[in-house]
Amino acid sequence: MSSSSEPLCAQCNLPLVLTLTPDSEDEEPTSSDTNTLPDDVHLPCGHHFHWSCLLDAYETTSCPACHTDISTPPPPSSSSSSPADPQILVTLHNEGGLQQNLDIFPLLREEAFLRAFPEQRKCLAFLEFCAEGDQHAIVTLLQAPQDEGDPTPAQILRSTHPFSHPPGQTGLHIAVSNGHREVAFLLLLLASEVPELEFPALVYQEAAAMGIMREAQTGLQDIRGMLDDGGRSAEDVARSMEARGPGVWHGWAGKHWLSMAQR
């Protein structure tokens, strides 16, 4: 096939490759130095884009070139009553190889959100670490130097996810729904008023080893009292999980670890 018949990016009209140049700025690139990698997002409507061009022109669930709706309904699921997201199934060809029927809707939505609200990047990273159960990444993020406009550690700890189901889930909700008890303990230590003497000694030992401890909570919202947009506390999430069978949250319900005491 000749190069003239190869598809081009519908946004910039250039070949669907990413050109790599030498790392050293002192060296003049030669033909042998210059390499290319595929960079092709093939949408259901037939148009092709570079990944960065697609992000620049992204229009929710429409093709930026022809404005055709490129979304498909979410797959049927009985595991949740919350509405599921649509899918945008594409063929992606990049340095990782060829991937067919890849749903890029979550990536596009998150990137569009972060372009509109760049100050939320650390908050979304924190919530992703809560989902993954990565205590060390959470602590490293909280201890990282703050740039101008960055949220404070207290704000990060109380951030809520705009795309969770339902929206508005805190890191505590997310840690509970993913079964990460160690992360839940860490968040309770750092962002609640649970009496410190009630924590297992191991929680303190791990926090001290990571170089982080509770700071004054005066004037700060207790994370246990934060509800998602469905009106659920983290304890409600734990109860719904335990209703399906005993698990990691067995024995937590009713002890006010995951919700505020009724007054």
mmCIF file of C-alpha atoms in Angstrom:
data_model
loop_
_atom_site.group_PDB
_atom_site.id
_atom_site.type_symbol
_atom_site.label_atom_id
_atom_site.label_comp_id
_atom_site.label_asym_id
_atom_site.label_seq_id
_atom_site.Cartn_x
_atom_site.Cartn_y
_atom_site.Cartn_z
ATOM 1 C CA MET A 1 0.000 0.000 0.000
ATOM 2 C CA SER A 2 1.387 3.407 -0.897
ATOM 3 C CA SER A 3 1.817 6.120 1.706
ATOM 4 C CA SER A 4 -0.815 8.251 -0.073
ATOM 5 C CA SER A 5 -3.494 5.656 0.763
ATOM 6 C CA GLU A 6 -2.625 5.507 4.455
ATOM 7 C CA PRO A 7 -5.192 7.209 6.697
ATOM 8 C CA LEU A 8 -4.247 10.575 8.173
ATOM 9 C CA CYS A 9 -5.235 12.252 11.411
ATOM 10 C CA ALA A 10 -8.605 13.943 10.913
ATOM 11 C CA GLN A 11 -7.501 16.840 13.117
ATOM 12 C CA CYS A 12 -4.003 17.759 11.859
ATOM 13 C CA ASN A 13 -3.953 15.831 8.539
ATOM 14 C CA LEU A 14 -0.555 14.279 9.338
ATOM 15 C CA PRO A 15 0.527 10.618 9.323
ATOM 16 C CA LEU A 16 -0.592 8.593 12.311
ATOM 17 C CA VAL A 17 2.838 8.148 13.853
ATOM 18 C CA LEU A 18 4.780 9.633 16.748
ATOM 19 C CA THR A 19 8.290 10.707 15.787
ATOM 20 C CA LEU A 20 11.058 10.025 18.286
ATOM 21 C CA THR A 21 14.259 12.054 18.234
ATOM 22 C CA PRO A 22 17.605 11.546 20.054
ATOM 23 C CA ASP A 23 17.637 12.305 23.778
ATOM 24 C CA SER A 24 20.756 14.432 23.521
ATOM 25 C CA GLU A 25 20.167 18.041 22.485
ATOM 26 C CA ASP A 26 23.808 18.296 21.409
ATOM 27 C CA GLU A 27 23.484 15.742 18.646
ATOM 28 C CA GLU A 28 22.125 16.491 15.217
ATOM 29 C CA PRO A 29 19.443 13.934 14.324
ATOM 30 C CA THR A 30 20.137 11.734 11.323
ATOM 31 C CA SER A 31 17.871 9.428 9.409
ATOM 32 C CA SER A 32 19.126 6.518 11.500
ATOM 33 C CA ASP A 33 18.432 8.426 14.733
ATOM 34 C CA THR A 34 14.813 9.201 13.951
ATOM 35 C CA ASN A 35 12.299 6.488 14.785
ATOM 36 C CA THR A 36 8.537 6.449 14.646
ATOM 37 C CA LEU A 37 5.874 4.685 16.658
ATOM 38 C CA PRO A 38 2.248 4.177 15.653
ATOM 39 C CA ASP A 39 -0.160 6.691 17.169
ATOM 40 C CA ASP A 40 -3.593 5.859 15.795
ATOM 41 C CA VAL A 41 -7.001 6.018 17.466
ATOM 42 C CA HIS A 42 -9.547 4.600 15.001
ATOM 43 C CA LEU A 43 -13.055 5.704 15.998
ATOM 44 C CA PRO A 44 -16.238 3.703 15.230
ATOM 45 C CA CYS A 45 -17.302 6.290 12.637
ATOM 46 C CA GLY A 46 -14.148 5.556 10.607
ATOM 47 C CA HIS A 47 -12.082 8.650 11.406
ATOM 48 C CA HIS A 48 -8.540 8.378 12.727
ATOM 49 C CA PHE A 49 -6.798 10.670 15.249
ATOM 50 C CA HIS A 50 -3.517 11.019 17.044
ATOM 51 C CA TRP A 51 -4.201 10.538 20.757
ATOM 52 C CA SER A 52 -3.190 14.130 21.587
ATOM 53 C CA CYS A 53 -5.263 15.498 18.693
ATOM 54 C CA LEU A 54 -8.306 13.591 19.923
ATOM 55 C CA LEU A 55 -7.850 15.032 23.413
ATOM 56 C CA ASP A 56 -7.535 18.552 21.985
ATOM 57 C CA ALA A 57 -10.740 18.202 19.957
ATOM 58 C CA TYR A 58 -12.713 15.925 22.300
ATOM 59 C CA GLU A 59 -16.500 16.466 22.217
ATOM 60 C CA THR A 60 -17.896 14.113 24.880
ATOM 61 C CA THR A 61 -19.333 11.184 22.868
ATOM 62 C CA SER A 62 -19.157 12.674 19.356
ATOM 63 C CA CYS A 63 -16.483 12.409 16.704
ATOM 64 C CA PRO A 64 -14.728 15.799 16.449
ATOM 65 C CA ALA A 65 -14.574 15.458 12.657
ATOM 66 C CA CYS A 66 -18.067 14.334 11.648
ATOM 67 C CA HIS A 67 -19.939 14.862 14.952
ATOM 68 C CA THR A 68 -21.412 11.364 14.761
ATOM 69 C CA ASP A 69 -22.342 9.803 18.096
ATOM 70 C CA ILE A 70 -19.579 7.233 18.624
ATOM 71 C CA SER A 71 -20.801 5.901 21.968
ATOM 72 C CA THR A 72 -22.423 2.564 22.667
ATOM 73 C CA PRO A 73 -24.602 1.598 25.650
ATOM 74 C CA PRO A 74 -22.835 0.107 28.668
ATOM 75 C CA PRO A 75 -22.800 -3.674 28.944
ATOM 76 C CA PRO A 76 -25.652 -5.095 31.061
ATOM 77 C CA SER A 77 -24.739 -5.593 34.695
ATOM 78 C CA SER A 78 -26.695 -6.779 37.688
ATOM 79 C CA SER A 79 -24.031 -5.855 40.223
ATOM 80 C CA SER A 80 -25.133 -2.250 40.699
ATOM 81 C CA SER A 81 -28.303 -0.227 40.485
ATOM 82 C CA SER A 82 -26.331 2.925 39.606
ATOM 83 C CA PRO A 83 -26.410 4.053 35.991
ATOM 84 C CA ALA A 84 -23.324 2.911 34.112
ATOM 85 C CA ASP A 85 -21.225 4.996 31.749
ATOM 86 C CA PRO A 86 -21.479 4.730 27.979
ATOM 87 C CA GLN A 87 -18.591 3.183 26.089
ATOM 88 C CA ILE A 88 -16.455 4.515 23.250
ATOM 89 C CA LEU A 89 -14.957 1.398 21.692
ATOM 90 C CA VAL A 90 -12.003 2.098 19.424
ATOM 91 C CA THR A 91 -9.075 0.366 17.792
ATOM 92 C CA LEU A 92 -5.920 1.780 19.354
ATOM 93 C CA HIS A 93 -2.534 1.263 17.738
ATOM 94 C CA ASN A 94 0.403 2.675 19.687
ATOM 95 C CA GLU A 95 3.723 1.623 21.178
ATOM 96 C CA GLY A 96 1.878 -1.014 23.208
ATOM 97 C CA GLY A 97 0.614 -2.749 20.091
ATOM 98 C CA LEU A 98 -2.832 -3.111 18.571
ATOM 99 C CA GLN A 99 -5.833 -3.108 20.911
ATOM 100 C CA GLN A 100 -9.319 -3.633 19.528
ATOM 101 C CA ASN A 101 -12.631 -2.756 21.167
ATOM 102 C CA LEU A 102 -10.870 -0.666 23.803
ATOM 103 C CA ASP A 103 -13.186 1.574 25.823
ATOM 104 C CA ILE A 104 -11.530 4.994 25.992
ATOM 105 C CA PHE A 105 -14.504 6.873 27.457
ATOM 106 C CA PRO A 106 -13.114 6.928 31.042
ATOM 107 C CA LEU A 107 -9.733 8.232 29.817
ATOM 108 C CA LEU A 108 -11.272 10.928 27.627
ATOM 109 C CA ARG A 109 -13.666 12.069 30.322
ATOM 110 C CA GLU A 110 -10.961 12.281 32.977
ATOM 111 C CA GLU A 111 -8.526 14.109 30.704
ATOM 112 C CA ALA A 112 -11.220 16.593 29.667
ATOM 113 C CA PHE A 113 -12.033 17.180 33.346
ATOM 114 C CA LEU A 114 -8.383 17.751 34.243
ATOM 115 C CA ARG A 115 -7.895 20.174 31.380
ATOM 116 C CA ALA A 116 -10.808 22.192 32.732
ATOM 117 C CA PHE A 117 -9.757 21.777 36.380
ATOM 118 C CA PRO A 118 -5.990 21.137 36.435
ATOM 119 C CA GLU A 119 -5.857 21.801 40.176
ATOM 120 C CA GLN A 120 -7.802 18.550 40.694
ATOM 121 C CA ARG A 121 -5.052 16.309 39.276
ATOM 122 C CA LYS A 122 -3.619 15.471 42.705
ATOM 123 C CA CYS A 123 -7.088 14.783 44.101
ATOM 124 C CA LEU A 124 -7.916 12.313 41.327
ATOM 125 C CA ALA A 125 -4.521 10.651 41.774
ATOM 126 C CA PHE A 126 -5.208 10.312 45.513
ATOM 127 C CA LEU A 127 -8.607 8.717 44.866
ATOM 128 C CA GLU A 128 -7.046 6.299 42.371
ATOM 129 C CA PHE A 129 -4.461 5.279 44.995
ATOM 130 C CA CYS A 130 -7.333 4.660 47.448
ATOM 131 C CA ALA A 131 -8.942 2.368 44.860
ATOM 132 C CA GLU A 132 -5.645 0.530 44.365
ATOM 133 C CA GLY A 133 -4.927 0.225 48.095
ATOM 134 C CA ASP A 134 -1.537 1.935 47.756
ATOM 135 C CA GLN A 135 -0.802 3.446 51.185
ATOM 136 C CA HIS A 136 2.731 4.494 50.289
ATOM 137 C CA ALA A 137 1.603 6.367 47.180
ATOM 138 C CA ILE A 138 -1.040 8.186 49.248
ATOM 139 C CA VAL A 139 1.521 9.289 51.815
ATOM 140 C CA THR A 140 4.031 10.326 49.152
ATOM 141 C CA LEU A 141 1.356 12.449 47.472
ATOM 142 C CA LEU A 142 0.334 14.108 50.746
ATOM 143 C CA GLN A 143 3.957 14.889 51.608
ATOM 144 C CA ALA A 144 4.903 16.219 48.154
ATOM 145 C CA PRO A 145 5.814 19.929 47.906
ATOM 146 C CA GLN A 146 2.856 22.123 47.050
ATOM 147 C CA ASP A 147 2.885 24.275 43.936
ATOM 148 C CA GLU A 148 0.832 27.433 43.751
ATOM 149 C CA GLY A 149 -2.828 26.524 43.317
ATOM 150 C CA ASP A 150 -2.403 22.953 44.566
ATOM 151 C CA PRO A 151 -4.912 21.631 47.101
ATOM 152 C CA THR A 152 -3.654 21.236 50.657
ATOM 153 C CA PRO A 153 -3.215 17.750 52.162
ATOM 154 C CA ALA A 154 -6.418 18.299 54.182
ATOM 155 C CA GLN A 155 -8.313 19.131 50.984
ATOM 156 C CA ILE A 156 -6.872 16.104 49.167
ATOM 157 C CA LEU A 157 -7.919 13.804 52.016
ATOM 158 C CA ARG A 158 -11.500 15.101 51.759
ATOM 159 C CA SER A 159 -11.726 15.222 47.979
ATOM 160 C CA THR A 160 -14.598 13.473 46.215
ATOM 161 C CA HIS A 161 -14.680 11.630 42.907
ATOM 162 C CA PRO A 162 -16.712 13.291 40.141
ATOM 163 C CA PHE A 163 -17.108 10.047 38.184
ATOM 164 C CA SER A 164 -17.763 7.439 40.868
ATOM 165 C CA HIS A 165 -21.108 5.620 40.987
ATOM 166 C CA PRO A 166 -22.795 7.479 42.508
ATOM 167 C CA PRO A 167 -20.637 10.610 42.209
ATOM 168 C CA GLY A 168 -19.179 12.294 45.264
ATOM 169 C CA GLN A 169 -17.478 9.298 46.874
ATOM 170 C CA THR A 170 -14.588 10.060 49.201
ATOM 171 C CA GLY A 171 -11.375 8.092 49.438
ATOM 172 C CA LEU A 172 -12.932 6.296 52.406
ATOM 173 C CA HIS A 173 -15.933 5.184 50.326
ATOM 174 C CA ILE A 174 -13.585 4.015 47.596
ATOM 175 C CA ALA A 175 -11.227 2.184 49.961
ATOM 176 C CA VAL A 176 -14.198 0.407 51.544
ATOM 177 C CA SER A 177 -15.768 -0.590 48.218
ATOM 178 C CA ASN A 178 -12.433 -2.076 47.129
ATOM 179 C CA GLY A 179 -11.807 -3.898 50.402
ATOM 180 C CA HIS A 180 -8.685 -1.957 51.436
ATOM 181 C CA ARG A 181 -8.790 -1.948 55.250
ATOM 182 C CA GLU A 182 -5.251 -0.581 55.661
ATOM 183 C CA VAL A 183 -6.096 2.464 53.522
ATOM 184 C CA ALA A 184 -9.322 2.987 55.480
ATOM 185 C CA PHE A 185 -7.358 2.997 58.742
ATOM 186 C CA LEU A 186 -4.870 5.482 57.271
ATOM 187 C CA LEU A 187 -7.628 7.864 56.146
ATOM 188 C CA LEU A 188 -9.380 7.614 59.495
ATOM 189 C CA LEU A 189 -6.120 8.374 61.278
ATOM 190 C CA LEU A 190 -5.450 11.439 59.120
ATOM 191 C CA ALA A 191 -8.934 12.838 58.462
ATOM 192 C CA SER A 192 -11.284 11.886 61.285
ATOM 193 C CA GLU A 193 -11.773 12.391 65.003
ATOM 194 C CA VAL A 194 -11.784 8.706 65.883
ATOM 195 C CA PRO A 195 -9.978 8.660 69.259
ATOM 196 C CA GLU A 196 -6.368 7.801 68.636
ATOM 197 C CA LEU A 197 -6.310 5.200 71.411
ATOM 198 C CA GLU A 198 -8.910 3.161 69.519
ATOM 199 C CA PHE A 199 -6.586 2.464 66.590
ATOM 200 C CA PRO A 200 -4.659 -0.820 66.526
ATOM 201 C CA ALA A 201 -1.012 -0.357 67.433
ATOM 202 C CA LEU A 202 0.031 -1.626 64.011
ATOM 203 C CA VAL A 203 -1.721 1.329 62.342
ATOM 204 C CA TYR A 204 0.449 3.738 64.335
ATOM 205 C CA GLN A 205 3.577 1.758 63.616
ATOM 206 C CA GLU A 206 2.946 1.775 59.864
ATOM 207 C CA ALA A 207 2.104 5.490 59.850
ATOM 208 C CA ALA A 208 5.238 6.325 61.827
ATOM 209 C CA ALA A 209 7.346 4.226 59.457
ATOM 210 C CA MET A 210 5.956 6.251 56.539
ATOM 211 C CA GLY A 211 6.626 9.512 58.377
ATOM 212 C CA ILE A 212 3.049 10.729 58.709
ATOM 213 C CA MET A 213 0.708 11.275 61.657
ATOM 214 C CA ARG A 214 -2.561 13.020 62.460
ATOM 215 C CA GLU A 215 -2.567 16.798 62.496
ATOM 216 C CA ALA A 216 -5.056 19.023 64.326
ATOM 217 C CA GLN A 217 -8.598 18.435 63.036
ATOM 218 C CA THR A 218 -10.078 21.678 64.379
ATOM 219 C CA GLY A 219 -12.407 23.193 61.812
ATOM 220 C CA LEU A 220 -12.010 20.281 59.406
ATOM 221 C CA GLN A 221 -14.809 17.968 58.317
ATOM 222 C CA ASP A 222 -14.627 14.447 59.689
ATOM 223 C CA ILE A 223 -14.368 12.170 56.650
ATOM 224 C CA ARG A 224 -16.823 9.731 58.257
ATOM 225 C CA GLY A 225 -19.578 12.327 57.971
ATOM 226 C CA MET A 226 -19.154 12.852 54.230
ATOM 227 C CA LEU A 227 -21.902 11.278 52.108
ATOM 228 C CA ASP A 228 -21.814 10.526 48.403
ATOM 229 C CA ASP A 229 -24.421 11.956 46.026
ATOM 230 C CA GLY A 230 -26.625 8.962 46.784
ATOM 231 C CA GLY A 231 -26.682 9.924 50.464
ATOM 232 C CA ARG A 232 -24.505 6.979 51.524
ATOM 233 C CA SER A 233 -21.780 6.963 54.146
ATOM 234 C CA ALA A 234 -18.765 4.685 53.889
ATOM 235 C CA GLU A 235 -20.503 2.471 56.467
ATOM 236 C CA ASP A 236 -23.503 2.116 54.139
ATOM 237 C CA VAL A 237 -21.108 0.858 51.476
ATOM 238 C CA ALA A 238 -19.595 -1.638 53.937
ATOM 239 C CA ARG A 239 -23.048 -2.858 55.005
ATOM 240 C CA SER A 240 -24.086 -3.466 51.399
ATOM 241 C CA MET A 241 -20.924 -5.483 50.826
ATOM 242 C CA GLU A 242 -21.397 -7.525 54.004
ATOM 243 C CA ALA A 243 -24.981 -8.271 52.993
ATOM 244 C CA ARG A 244 -23.529 -10.363 50.172
ATOM 245 C CA GLY A 245 -21.469 -12.398 52.636
ATOM 246 C CA PRO A 246 -18.928 -11.880 55.448
ATOM 247 C CA GLY A 247 -15.785 -10.132 54.328
ATOM 248 C CA VAL A 248 -13.155 -7.611 55.286
ATOM 249 C CA TRP A 249 -15.666 -5.235 56.937
ATOM 250 C CA HIS A 250 -17.222 -7.858 59.210
ATOM 251 C CA GLY A 251 -17.597 -6.349 62.686
ATOM 252 C CA TRP A 252 -17.079 -2.734 61.604
ATOM 253 C CA ALA A 253 -20.754 -1.803 61.248
ATOM 254 C CA GLY A 254 -22.290 0.058 64.175
ATOM 255 C CA LYS A 255 -18.965 0.950 65.793
ATOM 256 C CA HIS A 256 -18.716 4.377 64.114
ATOM 257 C CA TRP A 257 -15.468 3.628 62.320
ATOM 258 C CA LEU A 258 -17.094 4.409 58.984
ATOM 259 C CA SER A 259 -19.898 6.817 59.924
ATOM 260 C CA MET A 260 -20.606 9.460 62.525
ATOM 261 C CA ALA A 261 -22.482 8.562 65.685
ATOM 262 C CA GLN A 262 -26.111 9.662 65.689
ATOM 263 C CA ARG A 263 -26.713 12.495 68.080
#
